[in-house]
Short mmCIF file of N, CA and C in Angstrom, two decimals:
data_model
loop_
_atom_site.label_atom_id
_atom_site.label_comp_id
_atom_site.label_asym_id
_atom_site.label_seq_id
_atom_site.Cartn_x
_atom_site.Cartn_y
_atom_site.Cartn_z
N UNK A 13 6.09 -36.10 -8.24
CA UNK A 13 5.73 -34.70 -8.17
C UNK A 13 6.36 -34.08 -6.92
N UNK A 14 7.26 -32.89 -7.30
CA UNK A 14 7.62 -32.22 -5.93
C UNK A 14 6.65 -31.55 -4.96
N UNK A 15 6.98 -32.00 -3.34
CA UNK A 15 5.90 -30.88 -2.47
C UNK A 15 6.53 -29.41 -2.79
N UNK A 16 5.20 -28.89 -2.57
CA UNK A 16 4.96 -27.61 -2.32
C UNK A 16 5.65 -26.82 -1.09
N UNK A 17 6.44 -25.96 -1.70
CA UNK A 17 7.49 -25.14 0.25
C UNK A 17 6.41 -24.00 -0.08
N UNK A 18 6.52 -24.15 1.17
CA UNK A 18 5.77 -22.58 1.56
C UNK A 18 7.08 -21.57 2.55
N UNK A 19 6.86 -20.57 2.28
CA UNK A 19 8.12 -19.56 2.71
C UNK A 19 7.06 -18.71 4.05
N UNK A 20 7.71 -19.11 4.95
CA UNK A 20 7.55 -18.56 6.81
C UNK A 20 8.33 -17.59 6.90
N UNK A 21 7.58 -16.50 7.70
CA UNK A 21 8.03 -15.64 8.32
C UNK A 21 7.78 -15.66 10.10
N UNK A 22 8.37 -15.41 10.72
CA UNK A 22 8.32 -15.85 12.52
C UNK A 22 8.19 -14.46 13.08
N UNK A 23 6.95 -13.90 13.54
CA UNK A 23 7.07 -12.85 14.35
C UNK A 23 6.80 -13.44 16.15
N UNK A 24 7.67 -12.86 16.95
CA UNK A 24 7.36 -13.35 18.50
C UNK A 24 7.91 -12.51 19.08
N UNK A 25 8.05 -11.42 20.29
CA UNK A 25 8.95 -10.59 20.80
C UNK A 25 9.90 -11.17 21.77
N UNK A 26 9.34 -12.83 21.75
CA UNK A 26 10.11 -13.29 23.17
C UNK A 26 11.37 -14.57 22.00
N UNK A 27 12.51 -14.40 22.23
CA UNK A 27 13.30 -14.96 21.55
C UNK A 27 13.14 -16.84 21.47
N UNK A 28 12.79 -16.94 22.76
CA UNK A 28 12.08 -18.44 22.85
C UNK A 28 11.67 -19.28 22.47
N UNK A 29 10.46 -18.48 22.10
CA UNK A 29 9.42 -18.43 21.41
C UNK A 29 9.50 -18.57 19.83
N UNK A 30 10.42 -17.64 19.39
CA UNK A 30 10.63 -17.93 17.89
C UNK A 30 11.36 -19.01 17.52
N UNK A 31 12.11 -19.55 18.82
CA UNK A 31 13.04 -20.41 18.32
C UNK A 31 12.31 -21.78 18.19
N UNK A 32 10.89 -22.00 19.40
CA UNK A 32 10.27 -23.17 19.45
C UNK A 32 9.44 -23.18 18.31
N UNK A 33 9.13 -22.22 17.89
CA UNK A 33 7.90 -21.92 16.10
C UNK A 33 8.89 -22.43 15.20
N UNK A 34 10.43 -21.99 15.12
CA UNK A 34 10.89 -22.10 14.04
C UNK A 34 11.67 -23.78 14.43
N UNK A 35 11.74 -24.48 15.14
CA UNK A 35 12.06 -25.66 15.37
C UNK A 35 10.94 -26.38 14.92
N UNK A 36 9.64 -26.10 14.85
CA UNK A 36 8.92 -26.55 14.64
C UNK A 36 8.34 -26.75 12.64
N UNK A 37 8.38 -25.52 12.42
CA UNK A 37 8.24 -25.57 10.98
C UNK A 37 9.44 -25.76 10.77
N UNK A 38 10.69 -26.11 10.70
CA UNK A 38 11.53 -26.70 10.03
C UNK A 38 11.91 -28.09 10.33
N UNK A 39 10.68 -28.74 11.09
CA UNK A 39 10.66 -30.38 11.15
C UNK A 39 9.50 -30.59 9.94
N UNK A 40 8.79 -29.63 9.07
CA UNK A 40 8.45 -30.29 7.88
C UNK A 40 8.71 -29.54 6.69
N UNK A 41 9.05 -30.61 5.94
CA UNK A 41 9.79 -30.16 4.61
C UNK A 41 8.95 -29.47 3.84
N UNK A 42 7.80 -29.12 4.10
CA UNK A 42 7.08 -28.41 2.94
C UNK A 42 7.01 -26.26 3.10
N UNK A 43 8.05 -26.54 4.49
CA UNK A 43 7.96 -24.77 4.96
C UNK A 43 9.26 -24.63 5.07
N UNK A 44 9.92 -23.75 4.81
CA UNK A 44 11.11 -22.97 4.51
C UNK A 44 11.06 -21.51 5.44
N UNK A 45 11.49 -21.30 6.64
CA UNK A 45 11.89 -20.28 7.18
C UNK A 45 12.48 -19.17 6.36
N UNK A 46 11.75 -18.34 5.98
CA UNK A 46 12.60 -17.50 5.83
C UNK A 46 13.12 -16.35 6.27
N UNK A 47 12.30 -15.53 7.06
CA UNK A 47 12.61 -14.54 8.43
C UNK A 47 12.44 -14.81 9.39
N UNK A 48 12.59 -13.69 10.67
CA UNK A 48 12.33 -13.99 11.98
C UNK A 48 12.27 -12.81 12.69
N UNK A 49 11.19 -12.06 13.16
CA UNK A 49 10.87 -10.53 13.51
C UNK A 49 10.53 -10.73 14.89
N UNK A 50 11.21 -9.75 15.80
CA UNK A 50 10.41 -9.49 16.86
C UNK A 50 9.39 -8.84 17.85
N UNK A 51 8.88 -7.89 16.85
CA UNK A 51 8.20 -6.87 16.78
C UNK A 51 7.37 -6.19 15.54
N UNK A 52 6.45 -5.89 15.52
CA UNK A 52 5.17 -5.57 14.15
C UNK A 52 5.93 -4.55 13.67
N UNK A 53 7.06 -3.86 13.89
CA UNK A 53 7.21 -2.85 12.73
C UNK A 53 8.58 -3.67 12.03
N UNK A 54 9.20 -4.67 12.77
CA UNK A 54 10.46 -5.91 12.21
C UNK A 54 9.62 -6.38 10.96
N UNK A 55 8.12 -7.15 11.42
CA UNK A 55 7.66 -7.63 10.70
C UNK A 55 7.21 -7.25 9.50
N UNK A 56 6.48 -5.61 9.66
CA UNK A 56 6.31 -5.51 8.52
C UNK A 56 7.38 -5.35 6.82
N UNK A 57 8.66 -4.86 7.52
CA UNK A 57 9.42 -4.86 7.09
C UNK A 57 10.07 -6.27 6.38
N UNK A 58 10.15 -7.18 7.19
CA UNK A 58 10.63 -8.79 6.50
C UNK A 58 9.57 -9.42 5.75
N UNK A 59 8.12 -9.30 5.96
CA UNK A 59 6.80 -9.19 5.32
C UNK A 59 7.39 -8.87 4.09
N UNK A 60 7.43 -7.47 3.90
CA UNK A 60 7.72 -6.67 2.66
C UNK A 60 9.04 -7.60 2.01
N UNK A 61 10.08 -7.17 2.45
CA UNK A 61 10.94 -8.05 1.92
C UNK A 61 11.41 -9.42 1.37
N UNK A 62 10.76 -10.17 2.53
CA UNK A 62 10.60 -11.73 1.99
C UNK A 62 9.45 -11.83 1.19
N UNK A 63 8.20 -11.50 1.63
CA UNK A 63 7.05 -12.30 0.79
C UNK A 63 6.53 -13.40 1.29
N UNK A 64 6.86 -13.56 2.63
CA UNK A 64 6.46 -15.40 3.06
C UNK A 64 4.60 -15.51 2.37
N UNK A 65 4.71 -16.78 2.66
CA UNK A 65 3.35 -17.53 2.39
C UNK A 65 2.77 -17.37 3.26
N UNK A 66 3.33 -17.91 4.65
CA UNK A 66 2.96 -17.83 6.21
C UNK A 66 3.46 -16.96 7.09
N UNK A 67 2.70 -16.26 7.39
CA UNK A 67 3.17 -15.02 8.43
C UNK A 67 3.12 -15.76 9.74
N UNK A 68 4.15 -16.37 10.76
CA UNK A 68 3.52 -16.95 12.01
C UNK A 68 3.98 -16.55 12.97
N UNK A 69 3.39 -16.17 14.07
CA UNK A 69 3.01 -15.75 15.11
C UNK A 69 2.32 -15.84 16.36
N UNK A 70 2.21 -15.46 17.31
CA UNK A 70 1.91 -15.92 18.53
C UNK A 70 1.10 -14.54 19.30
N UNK A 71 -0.08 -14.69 20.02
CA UNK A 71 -0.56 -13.60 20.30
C UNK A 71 -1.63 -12.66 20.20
N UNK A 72 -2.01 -11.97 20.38
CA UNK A 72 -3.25 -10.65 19.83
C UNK A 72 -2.84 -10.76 18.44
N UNK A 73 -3.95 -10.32 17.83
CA UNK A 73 -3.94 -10.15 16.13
C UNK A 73 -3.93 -9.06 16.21
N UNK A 74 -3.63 -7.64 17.10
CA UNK A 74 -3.59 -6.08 17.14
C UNK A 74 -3.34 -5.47 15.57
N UNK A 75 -2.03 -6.41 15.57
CA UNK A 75 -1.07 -5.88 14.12
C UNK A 75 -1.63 -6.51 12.53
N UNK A 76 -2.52 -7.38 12.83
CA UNK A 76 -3.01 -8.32 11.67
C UNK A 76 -3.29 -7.46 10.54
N UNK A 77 -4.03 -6.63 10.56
CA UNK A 77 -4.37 -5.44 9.48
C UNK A 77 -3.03 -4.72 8.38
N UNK A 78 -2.12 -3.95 9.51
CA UNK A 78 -0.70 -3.99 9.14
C UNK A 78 -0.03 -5.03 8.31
N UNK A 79 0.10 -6.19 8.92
CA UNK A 79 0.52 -7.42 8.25
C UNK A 79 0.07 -7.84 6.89
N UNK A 80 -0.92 -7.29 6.64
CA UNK A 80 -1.82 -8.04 5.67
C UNK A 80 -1.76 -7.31 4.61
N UNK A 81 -1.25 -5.83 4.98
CA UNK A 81 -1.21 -4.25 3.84
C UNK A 81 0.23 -4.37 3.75
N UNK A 82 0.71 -5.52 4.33
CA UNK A 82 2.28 -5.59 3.94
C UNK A 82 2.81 -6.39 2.58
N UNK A 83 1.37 -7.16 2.22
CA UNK A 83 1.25 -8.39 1.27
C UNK A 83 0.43 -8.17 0.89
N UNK A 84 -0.05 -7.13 -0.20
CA UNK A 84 -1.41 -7.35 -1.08
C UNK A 84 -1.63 -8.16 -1.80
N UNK A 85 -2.78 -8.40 -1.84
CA UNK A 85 -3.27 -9.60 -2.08
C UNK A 85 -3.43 -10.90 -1.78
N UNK A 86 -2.50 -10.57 -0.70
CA UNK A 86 -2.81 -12.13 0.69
C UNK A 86 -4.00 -12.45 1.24
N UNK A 87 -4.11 -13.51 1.15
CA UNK A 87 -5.54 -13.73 2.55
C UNK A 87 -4.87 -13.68 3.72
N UNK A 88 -3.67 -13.35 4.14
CA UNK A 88 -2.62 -13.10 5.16
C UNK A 88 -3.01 -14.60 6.21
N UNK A 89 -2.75 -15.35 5.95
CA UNK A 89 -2.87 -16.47 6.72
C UNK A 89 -1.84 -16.76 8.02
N UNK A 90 -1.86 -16.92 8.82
CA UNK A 90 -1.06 -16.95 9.95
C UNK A 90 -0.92 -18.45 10.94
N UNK A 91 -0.02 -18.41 11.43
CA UNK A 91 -0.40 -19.50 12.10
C UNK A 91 -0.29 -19.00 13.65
N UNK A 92 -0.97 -19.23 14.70
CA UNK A 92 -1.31 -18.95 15.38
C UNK A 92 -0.68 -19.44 17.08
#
């Protein structure tokens, strides 16, 4: 039976930062990067566009609401 990919999206404003999240979910095969935003209005936009599974991020949840009206019907799950 094949695993399950889940499709990531990377919001972080500090470039670093996204690079250590996204080094990280792409050491397991079941998550697939698929954007990388640096800012809540980047995000909502690659949100919209990609569709990830996982919205992940680092930070205040300020924008979480936004994020979540970007994907109806998400439980907008994040990683933190």
């Amino acid at each position: 039976m094949a695993e399950a990919v889940f499709r990531a999206a990377i919001v972080d404003d500090e470039p670093a930062a996204r690079e250590a999240i996204a080094t990280l979910l792409r050491g397991d095969s079941s998550i697939t990067v698929v954007a990388e935003a640096s800012n809540g209005n980047e995000a909502v936009a690659v949100i919209r566009r990609e569709r990830p599974d996982l919205p992940a991020r680092r930070g205040p949840r300020r924008r979480e609401r936004t994020l979540r009206g970007a994907q109806p019907g998400s439980a907008g799950p994040a990683i933190a």
